Each structure stands twice: as structure tokens, then as C-alpha cells.
Short mmCIF file of the C-alpha atoms (twelve columns), coordinates in Angstrom:
data_MODEL
# 
_entry.id   MODEL 
# 
loop_
_atom_site.group_PDB 
_atom_site.id 
_atom_site.type_symbol 
_atom_site.label_atom_id 
_atom_site.label_alt_id 
_atom_site.label_comp_id 
_atom_site.label_asym_id 
_atom_site.label_seq_id 
_atom_site.Cartn_x 
_atom_site.Cartn_y 
_atom_site.Cartn_z 
_atom_site.pdbx_PDB_model_num 
ATOM 1   C CA . UNK A 1   105.930 -81.725 -198.304 1 
ATOM 2   C CA . UNK A 2   107.166 -81.559 -202.341 1 
ATOM 3   C CA . UNK A 3   108.418 -78.025 -203.055 1 
ATOM 4   C CA . UNK A 4   107.997 -77.533 -206.414 1 
ATOM 5   C CA . UNK A 5   109.692 -73.460 -207.211 1 
ATOM 6   C CA . UNK A 6   111.312 -74.141 -210.977 1 
ATOM 7   C CA . UNK A 7   109.847 -74.154 -214.315 1 
ATOM 8   C CA . UNK A 8   111.461 -76.686 -216.927 1 
ATOM 9   C CA . UNK A 9   111.139 -75.947 -220.907 1 
ATOM 10  C CA . UNK A 10  111.310 -79.792 -221.178 1 
ATOM 11  C CA . UNK A 11  112.037 -83.143 -219.624 1 
ATOM 12  C CA . UNK A 12  112.498 -86.176 -220.378 1 
ATOM 13  C CA . UNK A 13  109.930 -87.619 -217.539 1 
ATOM 14  C CA . UNK A 14  107.115 -86.731 -216.130 1 
ATOM 15  C CA . UNK A 15  106.958 -88.217 -212.443 1 
ATOM 16  C CA . UNK A 16  103.493 -86.491 -211.443 1 
ATOM 17  C CA . UNK A 17  100.196 -84.550 -212.266 1 
ATOM 18  C CA . UNK A 18  98.893  -81.168 -211.092 1 
ATOM 19  C CA . UNK A 19  95.398  -80.293 -212.444 1 
ATOM 20  C CA . UNK A 20  94.403  -76.818 -211.376 1 
ATOM 21  C CA . UNK A 21  91.783  -74.670 -212.200 1 
ATOM 22  C CA . UNK A 22  92.990  -71.142 -213.749 1 
ATOM 23  C CA . UNK A 23  92.461  -69.092 -210.348 1 
ATOM 24  C CA . UNK A 24  95.318  -71.248 -208.596 1 
ATOM 25  C CA . UNK A 25  97.433  -71.290 -211.236 1 
ATOM 26  C CA . UNK A 26  97.573  -67.480 -211.401 1 
ATOM 27  C CA . UNK A 27  98.925  -67.792 -207.056 1 
ATOM 28  C CA . UNK A 28  102.340 -67.299 -206.558 1 
ATOM 29  C CA . UNK A 29  102.342 -69.216 -203.481 1 
ATOM 30  C CA . UNK A 30  100.099 -72.317 -203.096 1 
ATOM 31  C CA . UNK A 31  99.468  -75.526 -201.180 1 
ATOM 32  C CA . UNK A 32  98.188  -78.617 -203.320 1 
ATOM 33  C CA . UNK A 33  97.396  -81.959 -204.270 1 
ATOM 34  C CA . UNK A 34  98.705  -84.220 -207.105 1 
ATOM 35  C CA . UNK A 35  96.936  -86.581 -208.860 1 
ATOM 36  C CA . UNK A 36  98.892  -89.183 -206.556 1 
ATOM 37  C CA . UNK A 37  97.221  -87.559 -203.484 1 
ATOM 38  C CA . UNK A 38  100.406 -86.074 -202.448 1 
ATOM 39  C CA . UNK A 39  100.827 -82.590 -201.104 1 
ATOM 40  C CA . UNK A 40  103.091 -79.919 -202.749 1 
ATOM 41  C CA . UNK A 41  103.596 -76.734 -202.067 1 
ATOM 42  C CA . UNK A 42  104.623 -74.489 -205.240 1 
ATOM 43  C CA . UNK A 43  106.451 -71.380 -204.914 1 
ATOM 44  C CA . UNK A 44  106.488 -69.365 -207.775 1 
ATOM 45  C CA . UNK A 45  107.758 -65.265 -209.266 1 
ATOM 46  C CA . UNK A 46  105.741 -63.182 -208.428 1 
ATOM 47  C CA . UNK A 47  103.524 -62.827 -211.073 1 
ATOM 48  C CA . UNK A 48  103.904 -66.299 -213.095 1 
ATOM 49  C CA . UNK A 49  101.098 -67.890 -214.410 1 
ATOM 50  C CA . UNK A 50  101.139 -71.736 -214.687 1 
ATOM 51  C CA . UNK A 51  99.654  -72.722 -218.086 1 
ATOM 52  C CA . UNK A 52  98.558  -76.202 -219.531 1 
ATOM 53  C CA . UNK A 53  101.644 -78.274 -219.814 1 
ATOM 54  C CA . UNK A 54  103.841 -76.475 -217.766 1 
ATOM 55  C CA . UNK A 55  106.534 -78.535 -216.590 1 
ATOM 56  C CA . UNK A 56  107.884 -77.901 -212.584 1 
ATOM 57  C CA . UNK A 57  110.449 -79.463 -210.513 1 
ATOM 58  C CA . UNK A 58  111.756 -78.798 -206.754 1 
ATOM 59  C CA . UNK A 59  115.141 -80.342 -204.922 1 
ATOM 60  C CA . UNK A 60  114.538 -83.516 -205.179 1 
ATOM 61  C CA . UNK A 61  114.197 -83.910 -209.461 1 
ATOM 62  C CA . UNK A 62  110.635 -85.064 -209.986 1 
ATOM 63  C CA . UNK A 63  108.666 -83.333 -212.801 1 
ATOM 64  C CA . UNK A 64  105.587 -82.277 -212.202 1 
ATOM 65  C CA . UNK A 65  103.264 -81.335 -215.633 1 
ATOM 66  C CA . UNK A 66  100.799 -78.407 -214.779 1 
ATOM 67  C CA . UNK A 67  97.069  -79.451 -216.038 1 
ATOM 68  C CA . UNK A 68  94.194  -76.529 -216.979 1 
ATOM 69  C CA . UNK A 69  91.328  -77.937 -214.878 1 
ATOM 70  C CA . UNK A 70  87.875  -77.744 -216.634 1 
ATOM 71  C CA . UNK A 71  85.751  -75.454 -214.897 1 
ATOM 72  C CA . UNK A 72  82.782  -73.305 -215.490 1 
ATOM 73  C CA . UNK A 73  83.120  -71.099 -218.486 1 
ATOM 74  C CA . UNK A 74  80.993  -69.538 -221.444 1 
ATOM 75  C CA . UNK A 75  81.834  -70.489 -224.840 1 
ATOM 76  C CA . UNK A 76  80.613  -66.994 -226.609 1 
ATOM 77  C CA . UNK A 77  80.741  -67.393 -230.641 1 
ATOM 78  C CA . UNK A 78  78.886  -64.606 -233.124 1 
ATOM 79  C CA . UNK A 79  77.664  -64.339 -236.559 1 
ATOM 80  C CA . UNK A 80  80.259  -63.059 -237.777 1 
ATOM 81  C CA . UNK A 81  83.813  -61.728 -237.297 1 
ATOM 82  C CA . UNK A 82  83.368  -57.568 -236.792 1 
ATOM 83  C CA . UNK A 83  80.493  -59.307 -234.027 1 
ATOM 84  C CA . UNK A 84  82.981  -61.527 -232.082 1 
ATOM 85  C CA . UNK A 85  85.573  -59.022 -232.333 1 
ATOM 86  C CA . UNK A 86  82.552  -56.759 -230.950 1 
ATOM 87  C CA . UNK A 87  82.007  -58.882 -228.440 1 
ATOM 88  C CA . UNK A 88  86.051  -58.657 -227.355 1 
ATOM 89  C CA . UNK A 89  86.248  -55.544 -226.838 1 
ATOM 90  C CA . UNK A 90  83.148  -55.004 -225.049 1 
ATOM 91  C CA . UNK A 91  84.884  -57.621 -222.829 1 
ATOM 92  C CA . UNK A 92  88.146  -56.197 -222.297 1 
ATOM 93  C CA . UNK A 93  86.416  -53.054 -221.120 1 
ATOM 94  C CA . UNK A 94  85.368  -55.101 -218.387 1 
ATOM 95  C CA . UNK A 95  88.546  -55.911 -217.906 1 
ATOM 96  C CA . UNK A 96  87.563  -59.280 -218.362 1 
ATOM 97  C CA . UNK A 97  90.281  -62.509 -219.104 1 
ATOM 98  C CA . UNK A 98  89.247  -63.987 -221.840 1 
ATOM 99  C CA . UNK A 99  90.886  -66.773 -224.176 1 
ATOM 100 C CA . UNK A 100 90.993  -66.477 -227.699 1 
ATOM 101 C CA . UNK A 101 90.785  -68.962 -229.677 1 
ATOM 102 C CA . UNK A 102 90.159  -69.556 -234.050 1 
ATOM 103 C CA . UNK A 103 86.286  -68.180 -233.932 1 
ATOM 104 C CA . UNK A 104 84.960  -67.666 -230.426 1 
ATOM 105 C CA . UNK A 105 86.028  -66.870 -226.774 1 
ATOM 106 C CA . UNK A 106 85.836  -67.976 -223.731 1 
ATOM 107 C CA . UNK A 107 85.236  -66.558 -220.023 1 
ATOM 108 C CA . UNK A 108 84.541  -67.534 -217.034 1 
ATOM 109 C CA . UNK A 109 80.803  -68.001 -216.037 1 
ATOM 110 C CA . UNK A 110 79.012  -64.576 -215.361 1 
ATOM 111 C CA . UNK A 111 75.485  -63.996 -215.471 1 
ATOM 112 C CA . UNK A 112 75.956  -60.495 -216.146 1 
ATOM 113 C CA . UNK A 113 78.421  -60.905 -218.980 1 
ATOM 114 C CA . UNK A 114 76.084  -63.282 -220.540 1 
ATOM 115 C CA . UNK A 115 73.329  -61.160 -220.645 1 
ATOM 116 C CA . UNK A 116 75.076  -58.311 -222.174 1 
ATOM 117 C CA . UNK A 117 76.920  -60.845 -224.641 1 
ATOM 118 C CA . UNK A 118 73.654  -61.963 -225.811 1 
ATOM 119 C CA . UNK A 119 72.547  -58.387 -226.074 1 
ATOM 120 C CA . UNK A 120 75.488  -57.563 -228.906 1 
ATOM 121 C CA . UNK A 121 73.946  -60.788 -230.804 1 
ATOM 122 C CA . UNK A 122 76.465  -63.497 -229.376 1 
ATOM 123 C CA . UNK A 123 75.665  -67.386 -228.491 1 
ATOM 124 C CA . UNK A 124 77.077  -68.379 -224.894 1 
ATOM 125 C CA . UNK A 125 77.456  -71.677 -224.349 1 
ATOM 126 C CA . UNK A 126 77.642  -72.843 -220.577 1 
ATOM 127 C CA . UNK A 127 80.519  -75.547 -220.794 1 
ATOM 128 C CA . UNK A 128 83.286  -77.146 -218.437 1 
ATOM 129 C CA . UNK A 129 86.636  -76.708 -219.888 1 
ATOM 130 C CA . UNK A 130 90.226  -75.924 -219.154 1 
ATOM 131 C CA . UNK A 131 90.072  -71.906 -218.894 1 
ATOM 132 C CA . UNK A 132 93.301  -70.650 -220.605 1 
ATOM 133 C CA . UNK A 133 93.160  -66.187 -221.414 1 
ATOM 134 C CA . UNK A 134 95.281  -63.728 -222.646 1 
ATOM 135 C CA . UNK A 135 98.251  -63.150 -220.732 1 
ATOM 136 C CA . UNK A 136 97.697  -59.843 -222.446 1 
ATOM 137 C CA . UNK A 137 100.053 -56.982 -224.390 1 
ATOM 138 C CA . UNK A 138 102.219 -56.361 -221.418 1 
ATOM 139 C CA . UNK A 139 101.978 -59.752 -219.629 1 
ATOM 140 C CA . UNK A 140 104.701 -61.570 -221.636 1 
ATOM 141 C CA . UNK A 141 103.161 -62.758 -224.437 1 
ATOM 142 C CA . UNK A 142 100.501 -65.064 -225.770 1 
ATOM 143 C CA . UNK A 143 100.817 -68.257 -224.317 1 
ATOM 144 C CA . UNK A 144 101.021 -70.646 -227.003 1 
ATOM 145 C CA . UNK A 145 104.081 -68.182 -228.919 1 
ATOM 146 C CA . UNK A 146 105.971 -66.724 -225.497 1 
ATOM 147 C CA . UNK A 147 109.164 -67.860 -226.082 1 
ATOM 148 C CA . UNK A 148 110.493 -65.624 -223.096 1 
ATOM 149 C CA . UNK A 149 111.151 -62.644 -225.695 1 
ATOM 150 C CA . UNK A 150 109.464 -60.548 -223.290 1 
ATOM 151 C CA . UNK A 151 106.055 -58.308 -223.402 1 
ATOM 152 C CA . UNK A 152 104.459 -57.849 -226.874 1 
ATOM 153 C CA . UNK A 153 104.644 -53.781 -226.933 1 
ATOM 154 C CA . UNK A 154 107.002 -51.360 -225.218 1 
ATOM 155 C CA . UNK A 155 105.649 -50.841 -221.915 1 
ATOM 156 C CA . UNK A 156 105.631 -46.773 -220.985 1 
ATOM 157 C CA . UNK A 157 108.423 -46.524 -218.444 1 
ATOM 158 C CA . UNK A 158 105.218 -44.557 -216.474 1 
ATOM 159 C CA . UNK A 159 103.527 -48.024 -217.056 1 
ATOM 160 C CA . UNK A 160 106.265 -50.522 -215.725 1 
ATOM 161 C CA . UNK A 161 106.232 -51.873 -212.715 1 
ATOM 162 C CA . UNK A 162 109.619 -52.273 -211.163 1 
ATOM 163 C CA . UNK A 163 110.052 -55.372 -208.919 1 
ATOM 164 C CA . UNK A 164 112.827 -55.980 -206.683 1 
ATOM 165 C CA . UNK A 165 114.016 -58.872 -208.578 1 
ATOM 166 C CA . UNK A 166 113.836 -57.076 -212.022 1 
ATOM 167 C CA . UNK A 167 117.499 -56.543 -213.901 1 
ATOM 168 C CA . UNK A 168 119.157 -52.897 -213.295 1 
ATOM 169 C CA . UNK A 169 118.306 -50.985 -216.786 1 
ATOM 170 C CA . UNK A 170 121.163 -48.880 -217.937 1 
ATOM 171 C CA . UNK A 171 120.842 -45.340 -217.294 1 
ATOM 172 C CA . UNK A 172 119.820 -42.945 -220.502 1 
# 
């Protein structure tokens, strides 16, 4: 079985494609199948989220491109920017993952949230679409602009999660 464990920033060739919904792209340990049907094992650092277009490799040097699978989502629009911002606020208040795009939000299909959004004056359209939610202010930046520069905002010490693989910080 092919084992994938390293993300690449670029590659000269793509040997296979791995199509996964967001729920599986969040897992650090996963067994899946390539587009060819070949089984693969994926081992990533805890907290890694695989994004559409990410490239993975393992010991044998093959390069696999991750593709975001279409899944049941809602496309949320509103009559104006303030109304859409209000929808985003209420989704965030419920700790709902959301994809932020130009003029709309996308969330996983959820009937309760759909009713809430309708109550806020939004238009909610069911669609099968790839889901690429924001990673969050402390999650390493927006996926289209993350260049390994770290969080978008400083993380207060009391909120920082220390993991065994984290580099040691200098004593203050």
C-alpha cells in the first residue's frame, strides 16, 4: 500500500489523484483510494488540513494531487454586504465552518442553520460543491494565501496549544 506523508509545494509531474470530502481531508490518519483504485495510507502532522490542489508524496516518490470532492453544501447569499456579514457572524457564533467567497458563504448542509439563515433574510441554495472552509485566525491563515507564515493573529499564551513536535520557544 502506498503511504503518503509529505506535502510538496510543487512537482514536475502528478502520478495520481485523491478525491476526498472535507471531513476526510481534516484527518491526520486515513486510509483511502486513489482515482485508480489503489489504496493509500495518509499520515500527516496533527492539525494538518489537506486542501484542494495539495500535493503529497511518500517513500516511492510518486506525487498525488488532492482534489476536494463535491459534497452537500448550502450557498448563502444576502441582499447586501451587511446582511451577509450578519449571516457570517451568526454562523461563527455557532462555531460553524464556513467558506468565504466573493459575495457568498458556503456551509455544510444543515436544516437548522438553513432555517436560521432564512430568518436573517438570506437566500440558501442547496448544491453539490467542493467545501473549502476558512482555517480560522489561529489556524495558519486563509488557504489561498497561506505561505507558511504562521497564524494571521498573535496567539495569546493562555490559548496556545503546545504539541510535542513544536519548536522550543526562547525564555522571556
